[in-house]
mmCIF file of C-alpha atoms and ligand atoms in Angstrom:
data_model
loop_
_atom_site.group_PDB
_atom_site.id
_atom_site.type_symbol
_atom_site.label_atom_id
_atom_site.label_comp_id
_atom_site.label_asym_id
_atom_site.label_seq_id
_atom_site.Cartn_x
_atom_site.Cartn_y
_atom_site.Cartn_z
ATOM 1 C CA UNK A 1 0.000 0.000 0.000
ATOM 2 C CA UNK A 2 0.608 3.594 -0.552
ATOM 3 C CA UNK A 3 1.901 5.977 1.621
ATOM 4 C CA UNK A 4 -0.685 8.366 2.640
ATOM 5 C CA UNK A 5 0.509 12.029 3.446
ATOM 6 C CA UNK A 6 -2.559 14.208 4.611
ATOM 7 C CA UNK A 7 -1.050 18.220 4.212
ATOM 8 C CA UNK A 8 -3.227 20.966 6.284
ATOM 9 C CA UNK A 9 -2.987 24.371 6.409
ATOM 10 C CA UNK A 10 -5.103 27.739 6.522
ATOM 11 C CA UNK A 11 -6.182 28.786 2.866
ATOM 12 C CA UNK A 12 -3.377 31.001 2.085
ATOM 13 C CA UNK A 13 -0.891 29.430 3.488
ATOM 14 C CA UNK A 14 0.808 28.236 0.322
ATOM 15 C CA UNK A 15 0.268 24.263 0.828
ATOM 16 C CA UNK A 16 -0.285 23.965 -2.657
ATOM 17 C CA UNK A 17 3.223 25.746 -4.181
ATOM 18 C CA UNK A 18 5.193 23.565 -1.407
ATOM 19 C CA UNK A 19 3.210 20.019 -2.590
ATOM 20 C CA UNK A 20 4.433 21.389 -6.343
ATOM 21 C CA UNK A 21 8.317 21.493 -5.007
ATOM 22 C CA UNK A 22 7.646 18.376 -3.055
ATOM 23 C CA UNK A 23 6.729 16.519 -6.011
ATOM 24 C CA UNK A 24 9.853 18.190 -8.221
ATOM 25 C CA UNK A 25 12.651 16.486 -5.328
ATOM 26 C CA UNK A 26 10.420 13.009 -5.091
ATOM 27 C CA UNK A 27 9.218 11.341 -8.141
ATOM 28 C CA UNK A 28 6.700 8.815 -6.126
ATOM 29 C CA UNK A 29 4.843 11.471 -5.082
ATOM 30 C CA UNK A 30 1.277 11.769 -6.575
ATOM 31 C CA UNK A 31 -1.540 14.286 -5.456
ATOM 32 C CA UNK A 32 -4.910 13.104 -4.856
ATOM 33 C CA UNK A 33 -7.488 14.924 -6.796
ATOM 34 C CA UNK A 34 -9.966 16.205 -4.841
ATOM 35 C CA UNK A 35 -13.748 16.157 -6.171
ATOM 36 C CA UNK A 36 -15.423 19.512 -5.255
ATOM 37 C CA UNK A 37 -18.615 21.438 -5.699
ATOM 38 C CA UNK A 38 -16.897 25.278 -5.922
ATOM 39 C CA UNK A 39 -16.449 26.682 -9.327
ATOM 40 C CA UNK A 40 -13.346 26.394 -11.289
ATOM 41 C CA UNK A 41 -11.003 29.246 -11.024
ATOM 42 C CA UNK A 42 -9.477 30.850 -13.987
ATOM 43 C CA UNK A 43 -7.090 27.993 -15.441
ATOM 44 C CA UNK A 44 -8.704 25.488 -13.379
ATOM 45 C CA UNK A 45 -8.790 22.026 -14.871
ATOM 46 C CA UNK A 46 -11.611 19.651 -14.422
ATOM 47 C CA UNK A 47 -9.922 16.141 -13.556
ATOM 48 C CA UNK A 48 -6.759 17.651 -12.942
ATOM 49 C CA UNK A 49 -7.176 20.645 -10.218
ATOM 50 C CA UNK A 50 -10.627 19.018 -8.801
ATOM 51 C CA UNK A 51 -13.302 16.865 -9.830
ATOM 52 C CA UNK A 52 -15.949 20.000 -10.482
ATOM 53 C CA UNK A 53 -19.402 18.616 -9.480
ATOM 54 C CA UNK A 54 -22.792 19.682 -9.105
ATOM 55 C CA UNK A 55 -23.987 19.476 -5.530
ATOM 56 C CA UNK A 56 -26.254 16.835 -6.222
ATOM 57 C CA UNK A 57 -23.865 14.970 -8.260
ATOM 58 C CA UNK A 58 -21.458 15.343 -4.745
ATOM 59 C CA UNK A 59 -24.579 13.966 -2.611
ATOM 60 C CA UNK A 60 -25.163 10.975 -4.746
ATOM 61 C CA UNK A 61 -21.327 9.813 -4.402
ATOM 62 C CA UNK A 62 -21.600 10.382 -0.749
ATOM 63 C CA UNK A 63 -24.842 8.262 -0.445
ATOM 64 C CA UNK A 64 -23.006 5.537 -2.430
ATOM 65 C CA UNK A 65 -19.603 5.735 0.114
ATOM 66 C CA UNK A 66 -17.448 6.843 -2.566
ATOM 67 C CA UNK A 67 -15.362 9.165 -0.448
ATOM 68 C CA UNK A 68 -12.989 8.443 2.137
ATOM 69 C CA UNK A 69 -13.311 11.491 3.739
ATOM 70 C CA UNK A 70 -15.616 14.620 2.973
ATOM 71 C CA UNK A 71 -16.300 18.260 4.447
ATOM 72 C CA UNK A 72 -17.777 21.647 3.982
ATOM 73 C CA UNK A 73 -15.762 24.317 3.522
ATOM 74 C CA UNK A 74 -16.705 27.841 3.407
ATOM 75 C CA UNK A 75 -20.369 26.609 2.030
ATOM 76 C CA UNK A 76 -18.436 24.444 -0.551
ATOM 77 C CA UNK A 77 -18.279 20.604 -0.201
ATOM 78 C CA UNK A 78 -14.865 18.839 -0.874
ATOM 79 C CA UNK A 79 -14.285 15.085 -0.611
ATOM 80 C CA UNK A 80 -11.296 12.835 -1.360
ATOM 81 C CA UNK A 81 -12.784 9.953 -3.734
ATOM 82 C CA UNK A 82 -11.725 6.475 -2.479
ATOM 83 C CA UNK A 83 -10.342 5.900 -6.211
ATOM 84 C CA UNK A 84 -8.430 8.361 -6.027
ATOM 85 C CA UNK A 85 -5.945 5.780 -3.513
ATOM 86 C CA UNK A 86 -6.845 2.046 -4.800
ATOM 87 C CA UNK A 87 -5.061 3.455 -8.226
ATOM 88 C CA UNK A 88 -1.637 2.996 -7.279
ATOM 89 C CA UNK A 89 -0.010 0.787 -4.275
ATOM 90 C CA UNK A 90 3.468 0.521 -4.078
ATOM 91 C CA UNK A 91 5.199 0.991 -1.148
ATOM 92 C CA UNK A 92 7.548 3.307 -2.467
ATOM 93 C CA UNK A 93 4.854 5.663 -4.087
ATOM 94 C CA UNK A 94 3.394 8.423 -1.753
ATOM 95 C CA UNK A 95 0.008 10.152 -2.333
ATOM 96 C CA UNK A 96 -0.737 13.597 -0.774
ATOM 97 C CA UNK A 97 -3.870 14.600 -0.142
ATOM 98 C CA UNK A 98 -4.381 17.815 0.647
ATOM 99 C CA UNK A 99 -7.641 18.606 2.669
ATOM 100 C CA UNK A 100 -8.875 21.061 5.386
ATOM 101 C CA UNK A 101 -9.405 20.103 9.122
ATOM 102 C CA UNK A 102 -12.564 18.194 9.137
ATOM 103 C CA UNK A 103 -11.022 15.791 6.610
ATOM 104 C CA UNK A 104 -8.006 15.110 8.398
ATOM 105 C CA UNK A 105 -9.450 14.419 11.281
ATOM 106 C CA UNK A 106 -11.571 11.626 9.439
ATOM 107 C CA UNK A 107 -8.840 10.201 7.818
ATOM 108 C CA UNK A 108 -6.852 10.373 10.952
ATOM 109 C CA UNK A 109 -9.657 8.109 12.376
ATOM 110 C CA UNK A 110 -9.665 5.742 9.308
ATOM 111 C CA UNK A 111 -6.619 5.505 8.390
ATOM 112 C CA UNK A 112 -4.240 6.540 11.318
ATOM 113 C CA UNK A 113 -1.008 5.033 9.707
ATOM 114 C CA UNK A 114 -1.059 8.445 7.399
ATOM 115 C CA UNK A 115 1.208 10.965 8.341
ATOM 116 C CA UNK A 116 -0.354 14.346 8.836
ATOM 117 C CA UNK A 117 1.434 17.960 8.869
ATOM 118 C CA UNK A 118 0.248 21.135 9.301
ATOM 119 C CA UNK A 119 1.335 23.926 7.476
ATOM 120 C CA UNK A 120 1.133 26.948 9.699
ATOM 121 C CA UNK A 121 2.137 30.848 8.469
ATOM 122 C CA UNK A 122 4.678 32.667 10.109
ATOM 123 C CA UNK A 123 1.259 34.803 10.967
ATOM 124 C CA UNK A 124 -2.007 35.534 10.734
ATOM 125 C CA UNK A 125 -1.565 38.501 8.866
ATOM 126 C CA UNK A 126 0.611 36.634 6.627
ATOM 127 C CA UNK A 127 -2.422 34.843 5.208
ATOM 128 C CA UNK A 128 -4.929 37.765 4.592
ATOM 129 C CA UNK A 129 -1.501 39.520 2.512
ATOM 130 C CA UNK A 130 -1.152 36.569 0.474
ATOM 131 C CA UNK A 131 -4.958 35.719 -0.028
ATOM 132 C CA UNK A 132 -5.654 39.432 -1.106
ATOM 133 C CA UNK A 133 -2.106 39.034 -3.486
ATOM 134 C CA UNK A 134 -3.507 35.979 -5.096
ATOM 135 C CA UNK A 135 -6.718 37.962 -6.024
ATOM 136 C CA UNK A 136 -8.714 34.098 -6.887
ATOM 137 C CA UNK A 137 -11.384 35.170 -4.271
ATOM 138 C CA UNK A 138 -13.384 37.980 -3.773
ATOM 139 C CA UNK A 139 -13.558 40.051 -0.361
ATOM 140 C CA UNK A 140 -16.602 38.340 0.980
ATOM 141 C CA UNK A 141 -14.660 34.771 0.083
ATOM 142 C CA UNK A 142 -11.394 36.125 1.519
ATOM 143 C CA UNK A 143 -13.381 36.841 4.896
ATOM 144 C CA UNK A 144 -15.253 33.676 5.013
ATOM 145 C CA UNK A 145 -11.739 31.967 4.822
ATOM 146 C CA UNK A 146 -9.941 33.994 7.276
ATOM 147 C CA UNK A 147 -12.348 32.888 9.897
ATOM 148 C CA UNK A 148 -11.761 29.332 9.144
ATOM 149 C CA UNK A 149 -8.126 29.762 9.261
ATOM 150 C CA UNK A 150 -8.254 31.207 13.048
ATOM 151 C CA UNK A 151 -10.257 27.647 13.988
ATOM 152 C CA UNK A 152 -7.538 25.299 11.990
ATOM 153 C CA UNK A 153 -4.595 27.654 13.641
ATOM 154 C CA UNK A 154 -6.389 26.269 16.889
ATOM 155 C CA UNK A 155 -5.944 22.795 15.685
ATOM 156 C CA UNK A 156 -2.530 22.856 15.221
ATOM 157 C CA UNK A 157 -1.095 20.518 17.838
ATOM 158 C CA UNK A 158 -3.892 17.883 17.107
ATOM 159 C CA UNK A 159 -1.063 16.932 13.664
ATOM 160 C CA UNK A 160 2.025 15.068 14.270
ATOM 161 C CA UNK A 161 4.203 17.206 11.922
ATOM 162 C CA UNK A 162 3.813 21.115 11.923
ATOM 163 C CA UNK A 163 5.829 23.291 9.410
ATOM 164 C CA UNK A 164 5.901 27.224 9.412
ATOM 165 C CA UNK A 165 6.362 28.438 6.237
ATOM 166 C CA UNK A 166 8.044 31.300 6.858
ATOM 167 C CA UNK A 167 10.511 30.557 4.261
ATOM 168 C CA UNK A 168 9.678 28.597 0.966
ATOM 169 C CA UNK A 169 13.292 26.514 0.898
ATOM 170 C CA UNK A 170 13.117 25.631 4.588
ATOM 171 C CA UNK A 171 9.554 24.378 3.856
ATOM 172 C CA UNK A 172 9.859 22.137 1.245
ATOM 173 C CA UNK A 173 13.437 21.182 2.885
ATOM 174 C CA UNK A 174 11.475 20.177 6.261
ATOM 175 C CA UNK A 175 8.366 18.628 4.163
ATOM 176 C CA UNK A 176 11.049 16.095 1.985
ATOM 177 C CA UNK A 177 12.545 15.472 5.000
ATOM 178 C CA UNK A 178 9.481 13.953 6.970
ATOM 179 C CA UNK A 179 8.409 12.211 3.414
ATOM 180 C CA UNK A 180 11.678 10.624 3.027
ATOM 181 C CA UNK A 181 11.766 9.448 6.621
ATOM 182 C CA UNK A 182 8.171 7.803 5.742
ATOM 183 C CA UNK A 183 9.626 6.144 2.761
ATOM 184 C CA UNK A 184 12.588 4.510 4.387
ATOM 185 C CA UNK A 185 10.531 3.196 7.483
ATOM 186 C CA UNK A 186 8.683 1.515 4.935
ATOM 187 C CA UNK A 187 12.207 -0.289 3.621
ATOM 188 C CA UNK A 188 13.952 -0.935 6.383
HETATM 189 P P1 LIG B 1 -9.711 25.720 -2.393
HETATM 190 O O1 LIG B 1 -11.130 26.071 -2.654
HETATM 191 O O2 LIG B 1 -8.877 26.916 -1.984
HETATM 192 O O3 LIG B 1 -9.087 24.938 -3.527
HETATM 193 O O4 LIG B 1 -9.703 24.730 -1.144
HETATM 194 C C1 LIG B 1 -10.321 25.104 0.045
HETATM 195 C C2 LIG B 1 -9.950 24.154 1.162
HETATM 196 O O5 LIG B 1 -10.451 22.854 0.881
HETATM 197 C C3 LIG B 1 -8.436 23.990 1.333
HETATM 198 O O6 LIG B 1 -8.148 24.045 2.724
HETATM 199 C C4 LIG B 1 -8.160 22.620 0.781
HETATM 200 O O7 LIG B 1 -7.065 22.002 1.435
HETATM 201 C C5 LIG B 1 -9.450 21.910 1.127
HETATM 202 N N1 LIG B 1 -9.684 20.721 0.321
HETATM 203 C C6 LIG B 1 -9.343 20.482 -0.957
HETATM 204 N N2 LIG B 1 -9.706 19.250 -1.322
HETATM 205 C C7 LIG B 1 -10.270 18.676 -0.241
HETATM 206 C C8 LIG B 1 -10.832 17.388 0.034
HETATM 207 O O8 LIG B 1 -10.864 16.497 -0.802
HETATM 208 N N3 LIG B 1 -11.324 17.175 1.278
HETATM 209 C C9 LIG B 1 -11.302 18.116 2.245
HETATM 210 N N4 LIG B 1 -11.796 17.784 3.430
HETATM 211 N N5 LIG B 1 -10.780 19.340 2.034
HETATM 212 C C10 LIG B 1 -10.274 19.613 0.807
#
């Protein structure tokens, strides 16, 4: 089987630019694709960023136990299909599935071999600069996430791993660290 890798972190925080590095320095690394009922951003790909689905498309799959974990989020509903990890299992490759806090704590129930890290900002003011710089979401949107991010800050000790990402390099340093280290337990 697969290594499992759950990543958390405030919206913001720049989880997904560190799982991009991450998967540059470790070829076994694959991202789960996430099935989601927000719309696309610009340059958004459906089957490649998210599974885009109508909300009643999302209810169906949840009725049927297709997801091995699933949340709201900001009046959005994101899930982590359970073929999304049967595809692959060797124990060399790693899959990374990057959810917010309600998901990881269901996966850390179902499936507590996964490691989980937290990506925290250097601070909370941190996050609203680089939401507002990445101008994807609108002011209302921004808010909304904001006041999630000061509830998963709370949360931070519940993960095993917790990286600041006060500096990109350190980041991804510390994050290939703790995925090697998963990968050679596995070996040895
Ligand atoms: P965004 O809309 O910015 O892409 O994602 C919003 C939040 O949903 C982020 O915290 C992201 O990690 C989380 N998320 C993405 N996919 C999933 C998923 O499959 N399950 C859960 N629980 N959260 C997800």
């Amino acid at each position: 089987m697969a290594h499992l890798i759950v990543i958390t972190g405030p919206s913001g925080v720049g989880k997904g630019t560190l799982i991009t590095l991450l998967r540059e320095r470790i070829a076994s690394v694959r991202l789960s694709i996430s099935a989601t009922t927000r719309e696309p951003r610009q340059g958004e790909r459906d089957g490649v960023d998210y599974h885009f689905l109508a909300d009643d498309a999302f209810d169906v799959l949840i009725a049927e136990g297709a997801f091995a974990e699933h949340a709201r989020y900001a009046g959005k509903q994101y899930g982590t299909l359970l073929t999304e990890l049967d595809e692959r299992d060797g124990a060399e490759d790693v899959i990374v599935l990057e959810i917010e806090l309600q998901g990881a704590r269901q996966i850390r129930q179902s499936m507590p071999s996964a490691l989980q890290v937290f990506i925290a900002p250097p601070s909370f003011d941190s996050l609203r600069e680089r939401l507002v710089r990445r101008g994807t979401d609108s002011a209302q949107t921004i808010d909304e996430r904001l006041a999630v991010a000061r509830e998963e800050l709370g949360a931070q000790d519940e993960f095993s791993e917790v990286i600041v990402n006060d500096n990109l390099d350190n980041a991804v340093e510390a994050l290939e660290r703790l995925v090697q280290g998963q990968l050679r337990g596995a070996i040895d």
